[in-house]
Amino acid sequence: MTVHNLYLFDRNGVCLHYSEWHRKKQAGIPKEEEFKLMYGMLFSIRSFVSKMSPLDMKDGFLSFQTSRYKLHYYETPTGIKVVMNTDLGVGPIRDVLHHIYSALYVELVVKNPLCPLGQTVQSELFRSRLDSYVRSLSFFSARAG
Amino acid sequence: MRARSAWAGVRRLGWCMADKVLFEFLHTEMVAELWAPHPDPGPGGQKRSLSILESIGFRVGQALGERLPQETLGFREELDVLKFLCKDLWVAVFHKQMDSLRTNHQGTYVLQDNSFPLLVPMASGLQYVEEAPKFLAFTCGLLCGTLSTLGFQSLVTTSVTSLPACKFQVVIRKP
């Protein structure tokens, strides 16, 4: 079981952070385009899911999976979106994504006077804490499964 | 009955967590506001901003110096006053005690905080070291102002080598 990569977007579609742990295949397009593609897809799928839902919506879009990987999604009321790609054995990780938002993003970026909001995060502390947190997760293994 | 206890629960949790953050955000905005009108960061403009922050801290410290001390007979010696700064003042403002206090017993004291709350969210190491002094200016003034109300004229300076640790050097001026 493993974590492939993680994206963090703000409400305007700016990619605040991207980290990669096990990614065997790249998208074949420049990173900027990849971020726009990811954000655009999330935006569309969210509105699709709520429109086509046969029941009243509670949490909205949570995840999708293919035959090789699973994409997990978490959005805060302020529009911050945390997206994590893992392999298929991983169950719902809403609390993990929420922890990334509240204990890492809010504590180390929002509270950091030198990190302007709405731009890519430059803080080394944020990058290293996020990295150690993901590596400490029970479903992360150092060898890609 | 149930409404009253629910409110007490909210107060206990929400109040404890919120008040720390209010001061941190306010302090961040104070520094940002003073630095904003200086697009050309010449040394003259920076010094003026630093001294404004220090004087704001000084006045807050003067008031806290009156408000905080619980015992009237407390302060016999200079060292007691410094211990008050390290324990009571630091706990009241930053919710922790100073990590170490050293002195040469001739009026110079070095107060060291290994994880100063205003620097903790910024970095753990060398990133942002040059920016750190402006986030310490208010606190220098705070120490100076509290000492002044308690009867001591002083000069307070800071140094940062690696975030989030910092040192405050206090030199008590002889009357």
Short mmCIF file of C-alpha atoms in Angstrom, two decimals:
data_model
loop_
_atom_site.label_atom_id
_atom_site.label_comp_id
_atom_site.label_asym_id
_atom_site.label_seq_id
_atom_site.Cartn_x
_atom_site.Cartn_y
_atom_site.Cartn_z
CA MET A 1 0.00 0.00 0.00
CA THR A 2 1.38 3.39 -0.75
CA VAL A 3 0.85 7.09 -1.42
CA HIS A 4 1.72 8.26 -4.93
CA ASN A 5 1.39 12.02 -4.76
CA LEU A 6 -0.48 14.95 -3.21
CA TYR A 7 -1.86 18.24 -4.57
CA LEU A 8 -3.05 21.23 -2.56
CA PHE A 9 -5.19 23.88 -4.32
CA ASP A 10 -6.75 27.11 -3.11
CA ARG A 11 -10.20 28.40 -4.04
CA ASN A 12 -8.89 30.14 -7.17
CA GLY A 13 -7.22 27.07 -8.61
CA VAL A 14 -3.68 28.07 -7.64
CA CYS A 15 -1.65 24.97 -6.86
CA LEU A 16 -0.24 25.75 -3.42
CA HIS A 17 1.82 22.61 -3.09
CA TYR A 18 2.64 19.40 -4.90
CA SER A 19 4.61 16.45 -3.50
CA GLU A 20 5.45 13.12 -5.04
CA TRP A 21 6.50 9.91 -3.32
CA HIS A 22 5.97 7.00 -5.73
CA ARG A 23 5.08 7.98 -9.24
CA LYS A 24 6.19 5.62 -11.97
CA LYS A 25 4.55 7.44 -14.86
CA GLN A 26 4.43 11.19 -15.51
CA ALA A 27 1.54 12.92 -17.26
CA GLY A 28 3.62 13.90 -20.26
CA ILE A 29 2.67 17.57 -19.99
CA PRO A 30 4.35 20.47 -18.11
CA LYS A 31 3.55 20.69 -14.40
CA GLU A 32 1.55 23.92 -14.81
CA GLU A 33 -0.77 22.24 -17.29
CA GLU A 34 -1.06 19.17 -15.11
CA PHE A 35 -2.23 21.30 -12.18
CA LYS A 36 -4.78 23.10 -14.35
CA LEU A 37 -6.03 19.78 -15.68
CA MET A 38 -6.42 18.37 -12.18
CA TYR A 39 -8.22 21.44 -10.89
CA GLY A 40 -10.51 21.64 -13.88
CA MET A 41 -11.44 17.99 -13.56
CA LEU A 42 -12.21 18.37 -9.84
CA PHE A 43 -14.34 21.42 -10.47
CA SER A 44 -16.37 19.62 -13.13
CA ILE A 45 -16.76 16.39 -11.24
CA ARG A 46 -17.97 18.20 -8.12
CA SER A 47 -20.76 19.97 -9.93
CA PHE A 48 -21.60 16.84 -11.96
CA VAL A 49 -21.89 14.73 -8.81
CA SER A 50 -24.18 17.16 -7.05
CA LYS A 51 -26.37 17.71 -10.09
CA MET A 52 -26.83 14.04 -10.95
CA SER A 53 -27.20 12.77 -7.41
CA PRO A 54 -30.41 10.76 -6.98
CA LEU A 55 -30.50 11.65 -3.28
CA ASP A 56 -29.78 14.77 -1.22
CA MET A 57 -26.06 15.37 -1.13
CA LYS A 58 -24.20 15.13 2.14
CA ASP A 59 -20.44 15.30 1.61
CA GLY A 60 -20.24 15.47 -2.14
CA PHE A 61 -17.45 14.02 -4.20
CA LEU A 62 -15.09 11.89 -2.09
CA SER A 63 -12.94 9.72 -4.35
CA PHE A 64 -12.66 7.87 -7.62
CA GLN A 65 -10.69 4.79 -8.53
CA THR A 66 -9.25 3.15 -11.60
CA SER A 67 -7.77 -0.32 -11.94
CA ARG A 68 -4.39 0.98 -10.73
CA TYR A 69 -4.92 3.91 -8.33
CA LYS A 70 -7.43 5.78 -6.20
CA LEU A 71 -7.83 9.54 -5.96
CA HIS A 72 -9.05 10.92 -2.61
CA TYR A 73 -10.54 14.40 -2.35
CA TYR A 74 -11.21 16.73 0.58
CA GLU A 75 -12.50 20.29 0.36
CA THR A 76 -12.78 22.81 3.19
CA PRO A 77 -15.52 25.44 3.52
CA THR A 78 -12.90 28.01 2.48
CA GLY A 79 -12.26 26.29 -0.84
CA ILE A 80 -8.91 24.67 -0.01
CA LYS A 81 -8.73 21.32 -1.81
CA VAL A 82 -6.50 18.43 -0.73
CA VAL A 83 -6.06 15.68 -3.34
CA MET A 84 -4.14 12.50 -2.62
CA ASN A 85 -3.48 9.61 -5.01
CA THR A 86 -2.94 6.25 -3.34
CA ASP A 87 -3.05 2.67 -4.47
CA LEU A 88 -6.23 0.65 -4.35
CA GLY A 89 -5.92 -0.92 -0.92
CA VAL A 90 -6.47 2.37 0.91
CA GLY A 91 -9.92 3.05 2.43
CA PRO A 92 -11.53 6.42 3.23
CA ILE A 93 -8.89 8.86 4.49
CA ARG A 94 -10.96 11.99 5.06
CA ASP A 95 -9.47 12.44 8.51
CA VAL A 96 -5.92 12.26 7.13
CA LEU A 97 -6.67 14.92 4.53
CA HIS A 98 -8.36 17.04 7.19
CA HIS A 99 -5.26 16.74 9.37
CA ILE A 100 -3.11 17.93 6.47
CA TYR A 101 -5.34 20.97 6.22
CA SER A 102 -5.76 21.88 9.90
CA ALA A 103 -2.50 20.81 11.51
CA LEU A 104 -0.15 21.53 8.63
CA TYR A 105 -1.59 24.07 6.21
CA VAL A 106 -3.33 26.27 8.81
CA GLU A 107 -0.59 26.01 11.45
CA LEU A 108 2.42 26.42 9.19
CA VAL A 109 1.20 28.45 6.23
CA VAL A 110 -1.78 30.55 7.29
CA LYS A 111 -0.08 31.41 10.57
CA ASN A 112 3.26 32.09 8.93
CA PRO A 113 3.52 35.84 8.37
CA LEU A 114 6.07 35.27 5.61
CA CYS A 115 3.87 32.97 3.50
CA PRO A 116 1.56 35.10 1.37
CA LEU A 117 -1.77 33.34 0.81
CA GLY A 118 -2.72 32.54 -2.75
CA GLN A 119 0.81 31.62 -3.85
CA THR A 120 2.86 28.43 -3.94
CA VAL A 121 4.10 27.64 -0.46
CA GLN A 122 7.81 28.33 0.01
CA SER A 123 8.10 27.29 3.62
CA GLU A 124 10.64 24.50 4.13
CA LEU A 125 9.05 23.66 7.44
CA PHE A 126 5.70 22.96 5.76
CA ARG A 127 7.32 20.78 3.11
CA SER A 128 9.31 18.72 5.59
CA ARG A 129 6.47 18.29 8.11
CA LEU A 130 4.09 17.22 5.33
CA ASP A 131 6.66 14.76 4.06
CA SER A 132 7.25 13.21 7.49
CA TYR A 133 3.51 13.07 8.16
CA VAL A 134 2.77 11.22 4.93
CA ARG A 135 5.67 8.85 5.48
CA SER A 136 4.34 8.07 8.95
CA LEU A 137 0.89 7.05 7.69
CA SER A 138 -0.09 3.43 8.21
CA PHE A 139 -0.78 2.94 4.53
CA PHE A 140 2.52 4.35 3.32
CA SER A 141 5.25 1.86 2.65
CA ALA A 142 8.73 2.80 1.56
CA ARG A 143 8.68 0.20 -1.18
CA ALA A 144 6.04 0.93 -3.82
CA GLY A 145 3.55 -1.93 -3.75
CA MET B 1 -29.88 23.43 32.29
CA ARG B 2 -28.53 21.70 29.22
CA ALA B 3 -28.00 24.99 27.40
CA ARG B 4 -25.93 26.39 30.25
CA SER B 5 -23.56 23.41 30.40
CA ALA B 6 -23.23 23.36 26.61
CA TRP B 7 -22.17 27.00 26.67
CA ALA B 8 -19.66 26.30 29.43
CA GLY B 9 -18.17 23.51 27.28
CA VAL B 10 -17.86 25.82 24.28
CA ARG B 11 -16.27 28.52 26.40
CA ARG B 12 -13.71 26.13 27.84
CA LEU B 13 -12.61 24.80 24.46
CA GLY B 14 -13.20 27.75 22.18
CA TRP B 15 -11.87 30.41 24.49
CA CYS B 16 -8.63 28.61 25.25
CA MET B 17 -7.90 27.92 21.62
CA ALA B 18 -9.03 31.22 20.18
CA ASP B 19 -7.32 33.83 22.35
CA LYS B 20 -3.77 32.63 21.58
CA VAL B 21 -4.42 32.86 17.87
CA LEU B 22 -5.99 36.34 18.09
CA PHE B 23 -2.77 37.84 19.44
CA GLU B 24 -0.63 35.99 16.89
CA PHE B 25 -2.71 37.22 13.94
CA LEU B 26 -2.85 40.76 15.32
CA HIS B 27 0.92 40.79 15.78
CA THR B 28 1.44 39.52 12.22
CA GLU B 29 -0.72 42.32 10.85
CA MET B 30 1.08 44.97 12.96
CA VAL B 31 4.40 43.97 11.46
CA ALA B 32 2.96 43.73 7.94
CA GLU B 33 1.30 47.16 8.24
CA LEU B 34 4.50 48.83 9.35
CA TRP B 35 6.52 47.25 6.58
CA ALA B 36 3.99 47.85 3.81
CA PRO B 37 4.50 51.59 3.16
CA HIS B 38 8.23 51.06 2.62
CA PRO B 39 8.56 49.57 -0.86
CA ASP B 40 12.19 50.67 -0.85
CA PRO B 41 13.61 48.84 2.16
CA GLY B 42 16.31 51.34 3.07
CA PRO B 43 17.91 51.06 6.49
CA GLY B 44 16.36 54.35 7.71
CA GLY B 45 12.79 53.22 7.04
CA GLN B 46 13.37 49.81 8.59
CA LYS B 47 14.84 51.27 11.77
CA ARG B 48 11.85 53.53 12.14
CA SER B 49 9.45 50.60 11.76
CA LEU B 50 11.42 48.55 14.28
CA SER B 51 11.34 51.38 16.79
CA ILE B 52 7.59 51.87 16.31
CA LEU B 53 7.04 48.18 17.05
CA GLU B 54 9.28 48.43 20.10
CA SER B 55 7.44 51.44 21.47
CA ILE B 56 4.07 49.71 21.00
CA GLY B 57 5.50 46.73 22.91
CA PHE B 58 6.90 49.09 25.54
CA ARG B 59 3.52 50.62 26.31
CA VAL B 60 1.87 47.19 26.46
CA GLY B 61 4.66 46.03 28.77
CA GLN B 62 4.21 49.05 31.03
CA ALA B 63 0.53 48.24 31.44
CA LEU B 64 1.16 44.55 31.99
CA GLY B 65 3.77 45.45 34.59
CA GLU B 66 1.01 47.11 36.61
CA ARG B 67 -1.63 44.50 35.93
CA LEU B 68 0.20 41.21 36.30
CA PRO B 69 2.15 41.00 39.56
CA GLN B 70 0.04 39.17 42.10
CA GLU B 71 2.09 39.80 45.24
CA THR B 72 3.03 43.22 46.48
CA LEU B 73 6.08 42.08 48.43
CA GLY B 74 7.50 40.03 45.59
CA PHE B 75 10.39 41.94 44.16
CA ARG B 76 13.33 42.30 46.51
CA GLU B 77 16.08 41.92 43.97
CA GLU B 78 16.78 42.43 40.31
CA LEU B 79 16.97 38.68 39.78
CA ASP B 80 13.43 38.22 41.15
CA VAL B 81 12.15 40.68 38.58
CA LEU B 82 13.88 38.81 35.76
CA LYS B 83 12.43 35.55 37.03
CA PHE B 84 9.01 37.19 36.97
CA LEU B 85 9.54 38.09 33.32
CA CYS B 86 10.59 34.55 32.48
CA LYS B 87 7.73 32.89 34.29
CA ASP B 88 4.67 35.07 34.84
CA LEU B 89 4.99 37.50 31.92
CA TRP B 90 5.92 34.82 29.39
CA VAL B 91 3.10 32.52 30.53
CA ALA B 92 0.56 35.36 30.39
CA VAL B 93 1.50 36.44 26.87
CA PHE B 94 2.93 33.30 25.23
CA HIS B 95 1.45 30.48 27.34
CA LYS B 96 4.83 28.98 28.16
CA GLN B 97 7.83 29.78 30.32
CA MET B 98 11.18 31.01 29.11
CA ASP B 99 13.51 28.05 28.59
CA SER B 100 16.64 29.47 30.19
CA LEU B 101 17.90 32.52 32.07
CA ARG B 102 21.60 33.26 32.45
CA THR B 103 23.33 36.20 34.08
CA ASN B 104 26.75 37.57 34.82
CA HIS B 105 25.40 38.95 38.11
CA GLN B 106 26.47 42.40 36.99
CA GLY B 107 23.27 43.57 35.37
CA THR B 108 23.34 41.58 32.11
CA TYR B 109 20.86 38.76 31.54
CA VAL B 110 20.33 36.42 28.61
CA LEU B 111 16.83 34.97 28.25
CA GLN B 112 16.56 32.08 25.84
CA ASP B 113 13.36 30.69 24.32
CA ASN B 114 13.92 27.52 22.30
CA SER B 115 10.54 27.60 20.59
CA PHE B 116 9.29 31.17 20.59
CA PRO B 117 5.59 31.00 19.64
CA LEU B 118 5.72 33.86 17.14
CA LEU B 119 8.52 32.11 15.24
CA VAL B 120 7.29 28.51 15.51
CA PRO B 121 4.99 28.56 12.44
CA MET B 122 7.67 30.16 10.30
CA ALA B 123 10.52 27.70 10.13
CA SER B 124 12.60 25.13 11.92
CA GLY B 125 16.15 25.96 10.92
CA LEU B 126 17.71 28.63 8.80
CA GLN B 127 14.95 29.67 6.39
CA TYR B 128 13.65 33.22 7.09
CA VAL B 129 16.43 34.03 9.61
CA GLU B 130 16.94 37.56 8.14
CA GLU B 131 13.23 38.34 8.50
CA ALA B 132 13.04 37.19 12.12
CA PRO B 133 14.13 40.43 13.89
CA LYS B 134 11.02 42.36 12.87
CA PHE B 135 8.88 39.69 14.53
CA LEU B 136 10.82 40.13 17.76
CA ALA B 137 10.77 43.95 18.01
CA PHE B 138 7.39 44.14 19.75
CA THR B 139 8.52 41.57 22.34
CA CYS B 140 11.77 43.47 23.04
CA GLY B 141 9.68 46.52 23.81
CA LEU B 142 7.37 44.40 25.95
CA LEU B 143 10.25 43.26 28.17
CA CYS B 144 11.63 46.80 28.40
CA GLY B 145 8.24 48.29 29.30
CA THR B 146 7.48 45.74 32.01
CA LEU B 147 10.91 46.32 33.56
CA SER B 148 10.32 50.06 33.48
CA THR B 149 7.07 49.81 35.48
CA LEU B 150 8.82 47.56 37.98
CA GLY B 151 11.47 50.22 38.47
CA PHE B 152 14.33 49.24 36.15
CA GLN B 153 15.66 51.08 33.10
CA SER B 154 17.00 48.62 30.58
CA LEU B 155 18.21 47.98 27.08
CA VAL B 156 16.83 44.87 25.36
CA THR B 157 18.22 43.35 22.16
CA THR B 158 17.58 40.05 20.42
CA SER B 159 19.49 37.56 18.36
CA VAL B 160 18.29 34.64 16.24
CA THR B 161 20.60 32.02 14.77
CA SER B 162 18.18 29.23 14.06
CA LEU B 163 14.37 29.38 14.18
CA PRO B 164 12.32 29.01 16.28
CA ALA B 165 14.86 29.64 19.05
CA CYS B 166 15.79 33.19 20.02
CA LYS B 167 17.66 35.04 22.74
CA PHE B 168 16.77 38.29 24.45
CA GLN B 169 19.66 40.16 26.02
CA VAL B 170 18.64 42.48 28.86
CA VAL B 171 21.12 45.01 30.25
CA ILE B 172 19.90 46.80 33.36
CA ARG B 173 21.06 50.40 33.46
CA LYS B 174 22.42 51.57 36.77
CA PRO B 175 20.59 54.71 38.02
#
